[in-house]
PDB file of C-alpha atoms and ligand atoms in Angstrom:
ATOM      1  CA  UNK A  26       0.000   0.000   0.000  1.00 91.00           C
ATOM      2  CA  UNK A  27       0.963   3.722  -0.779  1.00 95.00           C
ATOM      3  CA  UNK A  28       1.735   5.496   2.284  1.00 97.00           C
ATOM      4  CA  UNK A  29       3.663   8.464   1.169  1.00 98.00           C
ATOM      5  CA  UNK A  30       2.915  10.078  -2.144  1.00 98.00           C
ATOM      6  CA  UNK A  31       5.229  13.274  -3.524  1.00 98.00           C
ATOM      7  CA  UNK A  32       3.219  14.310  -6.797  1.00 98.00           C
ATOM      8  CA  UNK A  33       5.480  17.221  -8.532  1.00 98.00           C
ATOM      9  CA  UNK A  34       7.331  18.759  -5.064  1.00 98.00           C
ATOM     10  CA  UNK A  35       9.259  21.945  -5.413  1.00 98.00           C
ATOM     11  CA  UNK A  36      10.377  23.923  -1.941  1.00 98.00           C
ATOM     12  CA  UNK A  37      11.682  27.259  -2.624  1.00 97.00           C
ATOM     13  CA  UNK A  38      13.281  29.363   0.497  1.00 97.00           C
ATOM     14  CA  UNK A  39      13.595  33.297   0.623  1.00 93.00           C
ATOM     15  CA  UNK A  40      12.056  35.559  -1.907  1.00 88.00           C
ATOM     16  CA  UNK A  41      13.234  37.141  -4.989  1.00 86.00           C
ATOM     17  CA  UNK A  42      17.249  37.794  -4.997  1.00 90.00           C
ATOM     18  CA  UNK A  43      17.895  35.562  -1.857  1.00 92.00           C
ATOM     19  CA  UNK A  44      15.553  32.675  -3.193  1.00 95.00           C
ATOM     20  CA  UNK A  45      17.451  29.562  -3.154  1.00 96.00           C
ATOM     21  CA  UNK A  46      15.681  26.364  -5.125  1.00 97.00           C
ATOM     22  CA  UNK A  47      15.987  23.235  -2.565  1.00 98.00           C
ATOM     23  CA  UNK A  48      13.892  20.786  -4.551  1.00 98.00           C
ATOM     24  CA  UNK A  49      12.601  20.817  -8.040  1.00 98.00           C
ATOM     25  CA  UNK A  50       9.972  18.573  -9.235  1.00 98.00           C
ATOM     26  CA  UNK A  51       9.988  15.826  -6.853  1.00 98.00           C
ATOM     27  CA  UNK A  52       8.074  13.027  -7.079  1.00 98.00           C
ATOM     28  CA  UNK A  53       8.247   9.909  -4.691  1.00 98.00           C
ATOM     29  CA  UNK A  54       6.177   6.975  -3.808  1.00 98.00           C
ATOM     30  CA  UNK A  55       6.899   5.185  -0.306  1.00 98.00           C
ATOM     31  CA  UNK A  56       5.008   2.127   0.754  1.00 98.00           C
ATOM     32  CA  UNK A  57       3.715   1.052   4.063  1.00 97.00           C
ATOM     33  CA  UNK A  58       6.976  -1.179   5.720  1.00 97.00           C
ATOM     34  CA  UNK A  59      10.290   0.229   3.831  1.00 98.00           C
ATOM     35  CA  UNK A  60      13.296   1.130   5.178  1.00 98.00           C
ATOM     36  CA  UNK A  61      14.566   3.889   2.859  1.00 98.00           C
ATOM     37  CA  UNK A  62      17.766   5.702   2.713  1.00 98.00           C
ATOM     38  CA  UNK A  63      17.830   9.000   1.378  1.00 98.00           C
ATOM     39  CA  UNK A  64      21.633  10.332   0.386  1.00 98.00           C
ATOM     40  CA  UNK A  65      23.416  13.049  -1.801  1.00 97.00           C
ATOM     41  CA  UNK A  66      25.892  15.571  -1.087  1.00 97.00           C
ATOM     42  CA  UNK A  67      25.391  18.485   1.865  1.00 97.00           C
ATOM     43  CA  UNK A  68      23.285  21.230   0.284  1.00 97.00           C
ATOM     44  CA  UNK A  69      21.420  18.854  -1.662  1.00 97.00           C
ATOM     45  CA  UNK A  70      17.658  18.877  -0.274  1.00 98.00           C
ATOM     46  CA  UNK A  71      17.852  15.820   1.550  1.00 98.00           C
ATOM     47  CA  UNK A  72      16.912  17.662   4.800  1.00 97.00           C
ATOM     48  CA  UNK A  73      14.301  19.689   3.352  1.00 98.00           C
ATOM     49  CA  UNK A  74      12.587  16.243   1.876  1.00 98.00           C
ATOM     50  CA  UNK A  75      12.312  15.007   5.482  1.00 98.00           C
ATOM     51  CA  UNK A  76      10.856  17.700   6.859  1.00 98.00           C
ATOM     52  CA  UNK A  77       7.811  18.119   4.150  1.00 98.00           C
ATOM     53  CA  UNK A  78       7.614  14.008   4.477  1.00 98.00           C
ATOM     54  CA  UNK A  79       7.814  15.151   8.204  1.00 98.00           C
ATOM     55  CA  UNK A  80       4.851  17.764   7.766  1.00 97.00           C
ATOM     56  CA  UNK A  81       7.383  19.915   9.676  1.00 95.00           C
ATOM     57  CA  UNK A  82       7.412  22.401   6.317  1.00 95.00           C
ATOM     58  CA  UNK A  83       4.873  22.357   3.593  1.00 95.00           C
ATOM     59  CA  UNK A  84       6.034  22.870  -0.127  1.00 97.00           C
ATOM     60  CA  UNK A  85       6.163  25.575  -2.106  1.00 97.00           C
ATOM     61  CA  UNK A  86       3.968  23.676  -5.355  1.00 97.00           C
ATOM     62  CA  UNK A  87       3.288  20.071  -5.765  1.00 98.00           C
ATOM     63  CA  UNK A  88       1.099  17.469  -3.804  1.00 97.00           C
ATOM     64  CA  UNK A  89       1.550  15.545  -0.851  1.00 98.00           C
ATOM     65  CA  UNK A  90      -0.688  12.549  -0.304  1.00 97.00           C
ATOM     66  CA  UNK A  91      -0.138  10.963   3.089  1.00 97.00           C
ATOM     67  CA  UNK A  92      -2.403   7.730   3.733  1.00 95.00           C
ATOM     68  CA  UNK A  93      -4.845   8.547   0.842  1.00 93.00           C
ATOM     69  CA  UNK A  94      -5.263  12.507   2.153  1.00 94.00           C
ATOM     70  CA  UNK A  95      -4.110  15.286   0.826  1.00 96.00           C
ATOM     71  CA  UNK A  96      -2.275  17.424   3.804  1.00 95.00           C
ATOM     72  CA  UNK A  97      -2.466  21.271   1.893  1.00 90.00           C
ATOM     73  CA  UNK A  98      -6.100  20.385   2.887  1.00 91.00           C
ATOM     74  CA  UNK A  99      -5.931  20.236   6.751  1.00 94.00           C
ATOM     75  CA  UNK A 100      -5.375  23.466   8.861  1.00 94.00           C
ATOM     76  CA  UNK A 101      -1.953  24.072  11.648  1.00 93.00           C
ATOM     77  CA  UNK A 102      -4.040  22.116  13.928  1.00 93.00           C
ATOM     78  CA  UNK A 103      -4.846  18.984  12.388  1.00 94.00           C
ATOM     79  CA  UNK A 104      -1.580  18.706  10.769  1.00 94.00           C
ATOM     80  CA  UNK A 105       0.185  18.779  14.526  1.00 93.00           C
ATOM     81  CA  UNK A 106      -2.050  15.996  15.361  1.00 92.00           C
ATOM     82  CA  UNK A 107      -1.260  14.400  12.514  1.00 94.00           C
ATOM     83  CA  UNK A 108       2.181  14.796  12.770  1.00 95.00           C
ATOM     84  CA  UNK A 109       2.153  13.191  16.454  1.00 91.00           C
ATOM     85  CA  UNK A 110       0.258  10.294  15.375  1.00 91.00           C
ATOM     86  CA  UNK A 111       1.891   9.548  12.307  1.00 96.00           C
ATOM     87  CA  UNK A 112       5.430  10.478  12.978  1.00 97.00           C
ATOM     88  CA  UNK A 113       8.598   9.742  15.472  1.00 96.00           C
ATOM     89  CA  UNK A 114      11.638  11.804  14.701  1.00 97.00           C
ATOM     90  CA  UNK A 115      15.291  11.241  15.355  1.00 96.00           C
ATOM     91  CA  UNK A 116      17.983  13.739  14.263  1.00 94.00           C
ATOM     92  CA  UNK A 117      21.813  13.408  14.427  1.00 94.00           C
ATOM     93  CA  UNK A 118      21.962  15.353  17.801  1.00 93.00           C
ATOM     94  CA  UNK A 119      19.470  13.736  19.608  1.00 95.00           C
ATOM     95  CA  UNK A 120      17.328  16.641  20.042  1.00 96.00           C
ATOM     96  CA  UNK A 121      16.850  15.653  24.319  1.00 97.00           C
ATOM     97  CA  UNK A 122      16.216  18.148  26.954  1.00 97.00           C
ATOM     98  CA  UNK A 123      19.340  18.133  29.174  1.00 97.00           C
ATOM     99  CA  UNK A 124      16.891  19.283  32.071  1.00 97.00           C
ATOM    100  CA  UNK A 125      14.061  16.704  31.891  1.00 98.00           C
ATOM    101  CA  UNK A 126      15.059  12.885  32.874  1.00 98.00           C
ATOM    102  CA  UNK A 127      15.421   9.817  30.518  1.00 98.00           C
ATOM    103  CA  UNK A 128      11.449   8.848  31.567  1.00 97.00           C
ATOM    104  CA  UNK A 129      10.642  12.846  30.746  1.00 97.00           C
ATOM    105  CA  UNK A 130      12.015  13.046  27.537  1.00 97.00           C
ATOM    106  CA  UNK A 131      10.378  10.360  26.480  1.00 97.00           C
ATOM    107  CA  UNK A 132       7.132  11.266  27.961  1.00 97.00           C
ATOM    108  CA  UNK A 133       6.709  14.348  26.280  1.00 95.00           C
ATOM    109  CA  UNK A 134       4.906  12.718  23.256  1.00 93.00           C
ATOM    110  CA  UNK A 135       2.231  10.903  25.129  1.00 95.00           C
ATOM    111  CA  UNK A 136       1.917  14.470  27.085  1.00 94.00           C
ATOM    112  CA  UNK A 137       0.951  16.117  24.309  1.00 90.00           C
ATOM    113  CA  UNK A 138      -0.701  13.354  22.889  1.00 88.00           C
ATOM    114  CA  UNK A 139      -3.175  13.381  26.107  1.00 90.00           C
ATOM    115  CA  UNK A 140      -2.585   9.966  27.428  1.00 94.00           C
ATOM    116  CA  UNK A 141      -2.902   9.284  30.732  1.00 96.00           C
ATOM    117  CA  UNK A 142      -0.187   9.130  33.458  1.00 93.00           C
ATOM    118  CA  UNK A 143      -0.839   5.883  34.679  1.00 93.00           C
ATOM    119  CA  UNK A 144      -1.393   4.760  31.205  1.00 96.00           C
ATOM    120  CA  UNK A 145       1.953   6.784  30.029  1.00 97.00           C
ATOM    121  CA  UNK A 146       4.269   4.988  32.754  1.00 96.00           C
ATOM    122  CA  UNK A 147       3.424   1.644  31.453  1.00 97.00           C
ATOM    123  CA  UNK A 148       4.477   2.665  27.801  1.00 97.00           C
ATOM    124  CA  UNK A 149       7.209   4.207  28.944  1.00 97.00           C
ATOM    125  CA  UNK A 150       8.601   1.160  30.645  1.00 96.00           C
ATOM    126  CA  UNK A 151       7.978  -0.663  27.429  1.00 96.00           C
ATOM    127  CA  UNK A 152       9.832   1.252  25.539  1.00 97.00           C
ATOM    128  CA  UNK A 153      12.950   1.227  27.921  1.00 96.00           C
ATOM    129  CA  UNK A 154      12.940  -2.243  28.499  1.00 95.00           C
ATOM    130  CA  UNK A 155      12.953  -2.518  24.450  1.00 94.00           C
ATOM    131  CA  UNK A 156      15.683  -0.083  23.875  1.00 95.00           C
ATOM    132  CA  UNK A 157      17.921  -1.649  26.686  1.00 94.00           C
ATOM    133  CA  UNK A 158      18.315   1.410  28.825  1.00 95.00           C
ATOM    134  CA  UNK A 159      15.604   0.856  31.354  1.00 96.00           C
ATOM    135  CA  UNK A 160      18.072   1.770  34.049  1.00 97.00           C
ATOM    136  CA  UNK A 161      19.299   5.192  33.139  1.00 97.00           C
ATOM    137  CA  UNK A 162      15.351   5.747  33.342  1.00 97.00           C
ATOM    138  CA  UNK A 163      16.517   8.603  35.910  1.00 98.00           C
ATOM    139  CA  UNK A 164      19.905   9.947  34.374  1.00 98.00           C
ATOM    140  CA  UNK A 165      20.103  12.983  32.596  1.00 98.00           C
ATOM    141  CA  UNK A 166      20.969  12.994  29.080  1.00 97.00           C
ATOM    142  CA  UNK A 167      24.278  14.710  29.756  1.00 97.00           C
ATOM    143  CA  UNK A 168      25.236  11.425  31.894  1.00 97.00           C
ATOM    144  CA  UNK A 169      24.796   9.196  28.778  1.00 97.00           C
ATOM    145  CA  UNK A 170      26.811   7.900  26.174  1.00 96.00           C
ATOM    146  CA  UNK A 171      25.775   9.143  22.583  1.00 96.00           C
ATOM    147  CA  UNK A 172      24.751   5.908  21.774  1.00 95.00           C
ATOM    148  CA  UNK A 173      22.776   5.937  24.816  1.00 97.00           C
ATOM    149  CA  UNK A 174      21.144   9.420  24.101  1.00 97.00           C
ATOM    150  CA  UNK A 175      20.454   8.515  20.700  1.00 96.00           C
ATOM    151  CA  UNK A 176      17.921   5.351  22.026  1.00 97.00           C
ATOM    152  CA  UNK A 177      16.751   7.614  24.671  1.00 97.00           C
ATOM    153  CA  UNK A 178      15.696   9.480  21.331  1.00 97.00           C
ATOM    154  CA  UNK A 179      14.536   6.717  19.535  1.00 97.00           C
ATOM    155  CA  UNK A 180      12.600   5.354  22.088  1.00 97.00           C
ATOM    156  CA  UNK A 181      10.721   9.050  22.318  1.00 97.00           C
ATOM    157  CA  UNK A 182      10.163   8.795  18.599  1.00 97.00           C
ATOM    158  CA  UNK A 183       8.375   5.479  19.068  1.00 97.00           C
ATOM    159  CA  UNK A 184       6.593   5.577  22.008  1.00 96.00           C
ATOM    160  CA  UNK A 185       3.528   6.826  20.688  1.00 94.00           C
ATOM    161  CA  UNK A 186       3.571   4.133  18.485  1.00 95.00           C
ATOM    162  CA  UNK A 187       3.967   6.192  15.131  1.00 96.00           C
ATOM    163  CA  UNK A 188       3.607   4.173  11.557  1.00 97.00           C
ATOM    164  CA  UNK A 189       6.465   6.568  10.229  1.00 98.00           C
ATOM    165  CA  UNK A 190       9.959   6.717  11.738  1.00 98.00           C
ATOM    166  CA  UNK A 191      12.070   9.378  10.526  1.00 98.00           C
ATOM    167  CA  UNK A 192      15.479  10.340  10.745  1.00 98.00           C
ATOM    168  CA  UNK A 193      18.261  12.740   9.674  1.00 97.00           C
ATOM    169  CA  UNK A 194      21.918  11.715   9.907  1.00 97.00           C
ATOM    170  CA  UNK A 195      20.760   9.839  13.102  1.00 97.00           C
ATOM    171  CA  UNK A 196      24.320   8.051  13.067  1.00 96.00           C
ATOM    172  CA  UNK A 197      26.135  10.996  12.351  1.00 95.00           C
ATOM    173  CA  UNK A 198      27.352  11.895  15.709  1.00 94.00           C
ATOM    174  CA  UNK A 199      28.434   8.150  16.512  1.00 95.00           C
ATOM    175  CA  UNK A 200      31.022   6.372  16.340  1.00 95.00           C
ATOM    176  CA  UNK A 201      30.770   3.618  13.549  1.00 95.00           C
ATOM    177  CA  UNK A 202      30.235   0.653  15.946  1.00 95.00           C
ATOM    178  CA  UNK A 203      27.783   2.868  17.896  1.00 95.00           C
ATOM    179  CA  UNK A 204      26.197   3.860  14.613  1.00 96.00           C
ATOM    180  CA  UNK A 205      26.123   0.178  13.667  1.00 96.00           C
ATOM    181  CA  UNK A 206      24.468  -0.676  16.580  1.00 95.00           C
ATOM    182  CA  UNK A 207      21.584   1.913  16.207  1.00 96.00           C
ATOM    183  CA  UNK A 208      21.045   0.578  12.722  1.00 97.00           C
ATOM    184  CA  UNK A 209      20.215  -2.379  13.948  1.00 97.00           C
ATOM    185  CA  UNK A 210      17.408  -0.763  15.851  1.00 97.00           C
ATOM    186  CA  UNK A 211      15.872   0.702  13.048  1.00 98.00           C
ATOM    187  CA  UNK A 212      16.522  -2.855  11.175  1.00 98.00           C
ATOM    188  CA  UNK A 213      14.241  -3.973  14.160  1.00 97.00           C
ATOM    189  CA  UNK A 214      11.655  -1.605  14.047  1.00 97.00           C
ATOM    190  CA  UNK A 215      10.995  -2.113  10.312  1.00 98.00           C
ATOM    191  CA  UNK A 216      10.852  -6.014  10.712  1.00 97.00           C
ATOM    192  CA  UNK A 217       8.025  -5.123  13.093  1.00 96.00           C
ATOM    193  CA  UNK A 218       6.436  -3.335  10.345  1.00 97.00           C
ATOM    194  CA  UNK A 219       7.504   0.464  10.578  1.00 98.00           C
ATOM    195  CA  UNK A 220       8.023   2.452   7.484  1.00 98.00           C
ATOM    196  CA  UNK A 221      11.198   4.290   7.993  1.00 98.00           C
ATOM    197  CA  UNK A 222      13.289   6.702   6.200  1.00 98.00           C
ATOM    198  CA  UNK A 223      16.793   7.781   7.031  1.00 98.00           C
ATOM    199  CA  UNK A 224      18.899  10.366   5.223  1.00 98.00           C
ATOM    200  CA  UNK A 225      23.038   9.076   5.538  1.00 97.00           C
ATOM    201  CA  UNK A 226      25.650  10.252   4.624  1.00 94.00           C
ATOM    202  CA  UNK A 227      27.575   6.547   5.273  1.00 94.00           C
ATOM    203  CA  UNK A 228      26.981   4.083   2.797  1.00 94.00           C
ATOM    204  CA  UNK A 229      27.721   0.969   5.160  1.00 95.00           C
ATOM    205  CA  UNK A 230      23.754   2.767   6.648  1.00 96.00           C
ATOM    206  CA  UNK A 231      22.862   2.992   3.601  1.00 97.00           C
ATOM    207  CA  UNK A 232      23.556  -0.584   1.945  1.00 97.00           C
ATOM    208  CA  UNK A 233      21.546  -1.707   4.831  1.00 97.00           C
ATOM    209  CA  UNK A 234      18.181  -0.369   3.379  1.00 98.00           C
ATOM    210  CA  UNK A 235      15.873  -1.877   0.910  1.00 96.00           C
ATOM    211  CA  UNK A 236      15.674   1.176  -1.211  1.00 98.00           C
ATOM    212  CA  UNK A 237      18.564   4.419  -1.826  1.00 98.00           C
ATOM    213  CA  UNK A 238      17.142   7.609  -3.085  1.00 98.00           C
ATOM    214  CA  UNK A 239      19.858  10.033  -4.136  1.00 98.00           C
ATOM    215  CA  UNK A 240      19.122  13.477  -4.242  1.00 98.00           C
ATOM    216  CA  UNK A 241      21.410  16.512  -5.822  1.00 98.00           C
ATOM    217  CA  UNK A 242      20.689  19.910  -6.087  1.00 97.00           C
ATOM    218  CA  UNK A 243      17.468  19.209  -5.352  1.00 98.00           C
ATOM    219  CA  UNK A 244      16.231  16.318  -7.869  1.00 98.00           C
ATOM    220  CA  UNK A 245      15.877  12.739  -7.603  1.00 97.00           C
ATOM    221  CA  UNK A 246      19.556  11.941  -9.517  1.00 96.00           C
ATOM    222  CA  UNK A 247      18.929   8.244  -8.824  1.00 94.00           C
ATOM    223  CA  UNK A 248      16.092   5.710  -6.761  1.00 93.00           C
TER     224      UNK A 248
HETATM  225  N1  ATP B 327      15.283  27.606   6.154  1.00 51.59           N
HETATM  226  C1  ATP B 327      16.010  27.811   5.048  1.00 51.59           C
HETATM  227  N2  ATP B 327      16.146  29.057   4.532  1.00 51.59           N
HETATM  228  C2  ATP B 327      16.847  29.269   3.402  1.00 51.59           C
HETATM  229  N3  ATP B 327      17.486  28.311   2.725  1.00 51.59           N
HETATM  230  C3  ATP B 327      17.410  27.056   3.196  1.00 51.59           C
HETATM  231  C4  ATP B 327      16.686  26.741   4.386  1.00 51.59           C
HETATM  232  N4  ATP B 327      16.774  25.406   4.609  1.00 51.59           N
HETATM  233  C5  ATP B 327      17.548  24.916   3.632  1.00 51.59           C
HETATM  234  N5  ATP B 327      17.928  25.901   2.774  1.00 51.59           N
HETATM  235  C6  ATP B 327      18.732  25.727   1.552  1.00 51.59           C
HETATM  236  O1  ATP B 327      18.169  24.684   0.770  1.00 51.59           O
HETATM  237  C7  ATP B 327      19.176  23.850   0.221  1.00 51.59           C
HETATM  238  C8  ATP B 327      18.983  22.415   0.710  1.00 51.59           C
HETATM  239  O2  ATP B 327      19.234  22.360   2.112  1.00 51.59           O
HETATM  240  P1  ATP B 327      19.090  21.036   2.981  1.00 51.59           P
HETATM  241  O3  ATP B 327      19.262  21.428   4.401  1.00 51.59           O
HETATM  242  O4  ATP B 327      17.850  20.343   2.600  1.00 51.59           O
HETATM  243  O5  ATP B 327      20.358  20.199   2.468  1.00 51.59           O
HETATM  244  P2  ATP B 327      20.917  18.797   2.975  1.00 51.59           P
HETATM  245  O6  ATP B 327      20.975  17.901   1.802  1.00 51.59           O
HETATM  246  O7  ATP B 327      20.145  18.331   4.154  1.00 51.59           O
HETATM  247  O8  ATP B 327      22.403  19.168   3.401  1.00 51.59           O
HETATM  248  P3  ATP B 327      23.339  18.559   4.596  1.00 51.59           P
HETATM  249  O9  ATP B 327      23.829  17.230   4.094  1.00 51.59           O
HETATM  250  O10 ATP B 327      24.441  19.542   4.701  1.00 51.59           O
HETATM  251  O11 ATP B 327      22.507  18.454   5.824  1.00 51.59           O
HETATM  252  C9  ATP B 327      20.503  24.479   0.623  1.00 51.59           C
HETATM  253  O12 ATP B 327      20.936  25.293  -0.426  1.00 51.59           O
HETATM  254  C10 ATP B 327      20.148  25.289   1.847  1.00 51.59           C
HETATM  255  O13 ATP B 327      21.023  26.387   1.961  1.00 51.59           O
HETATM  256 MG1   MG B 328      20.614  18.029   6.164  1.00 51.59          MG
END
């Protein structure tokens, strides 16, 4: 089944003499259950890509057909609620709040996703327990390894159960054992049926999924 559906995508930035072009004519079809890696040199669009996929940015033209629906219909709102639902993020620098706990970090989803507490400690556990790190459940990010932090992360970007996982350069600040290992995670979390989407620039990550997408200077160059 479709899940993901670029029809004609073009994301401009800036206006008139500072306008810069980060994708032309873009057109992608993702099913339900791949693992997709999405690579090209820095400056390329690959960023910008995930975040429209992401519902984070909208297009400048073009269609964007997520589960049969076309998004440029629904307001700020709906799109956020979307966007929890449908989507768990992961970026290269884990994106945790060094303030909040292991267990808060990764509540903050189910927070704003109104589930209750009771209801949020047994996910949470879950979760932990899943990602191996169920006893740092009190530490502070800044008391974790990065391969630690980056499950931590993970772990927030799955716990409300999202169909879509995705993730920029999420092995990018590892090192290329710790990387490896985090792979396997998201090896894992496809086998159990996630769709998920990675932009890499390491080709060992890379070889690893069933489908590359190369992007440069803002067009599919090769998929
Ligand atoms: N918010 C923005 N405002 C203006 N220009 C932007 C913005 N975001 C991205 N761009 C430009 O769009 C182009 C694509 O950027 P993007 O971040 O998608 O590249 P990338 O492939 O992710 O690069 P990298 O590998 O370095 O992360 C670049 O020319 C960039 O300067
Ligand atoms: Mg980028």
């Amino acid at each position: 089944m479709v899940l993901i559906n670029l029809k004609n995508i073009s994301k401009k930035f800036g206006a008139k003499d500072t306008e810069v072009t980060a994708l032309r004519d873009v057109s992608i079809e993702i099913n339900e259950g791949e693992i997709i890696a999405i690579v090209g040199t820095s400056g390329s669009g690959k960023s910008t890509l995930l975040n429209i996929i992401g519902t984070l940015d909208r297009q400048t033209t073009g269609e964007y057909i997520l589960k049969n629906k076309n998004l440029d219909e629904l307001n700020e709102h709906d799109l956020a609620k979307l966007r929890n639902k449908s989507f768990g993020f992961v970026v290269q620098n884990f994106a945790l709040i060094n303030d909040y706990t292991v267990y808060e970090n990764i509540e903050i989803p189910l927070v704003y996703g109104k589930v209750k507490s009771s209801e949020r400690r047994k996910i949470i556990n879950q979760v932990l327990t899943k990602l191996d790190i169920q006893e740092k459940i009190n530490k502070k990010p800044t008391e974790l390894s990065g391969g630690q932090c980056q499950r931590v992360a993970i772990a927030r970007a799955i716990v409300n159960d999202p169909q879509i996982i995705l993730a920029d350069e999420p092995t990018g600040a590892l090192d290329k054992k710790t990387g490896e290992q985090v792979m396997k995670i998201f090896k894992a979390l496809n086998k159990e049926g996630k769709t998920i989407i990675i932009v890499t620039h390491d080709p060992r990550i890379a070889s690893q999924c069933n489908r590359i997408i190369n992007i440069e200077d803002g067009m599919i160059k090769k998929d």
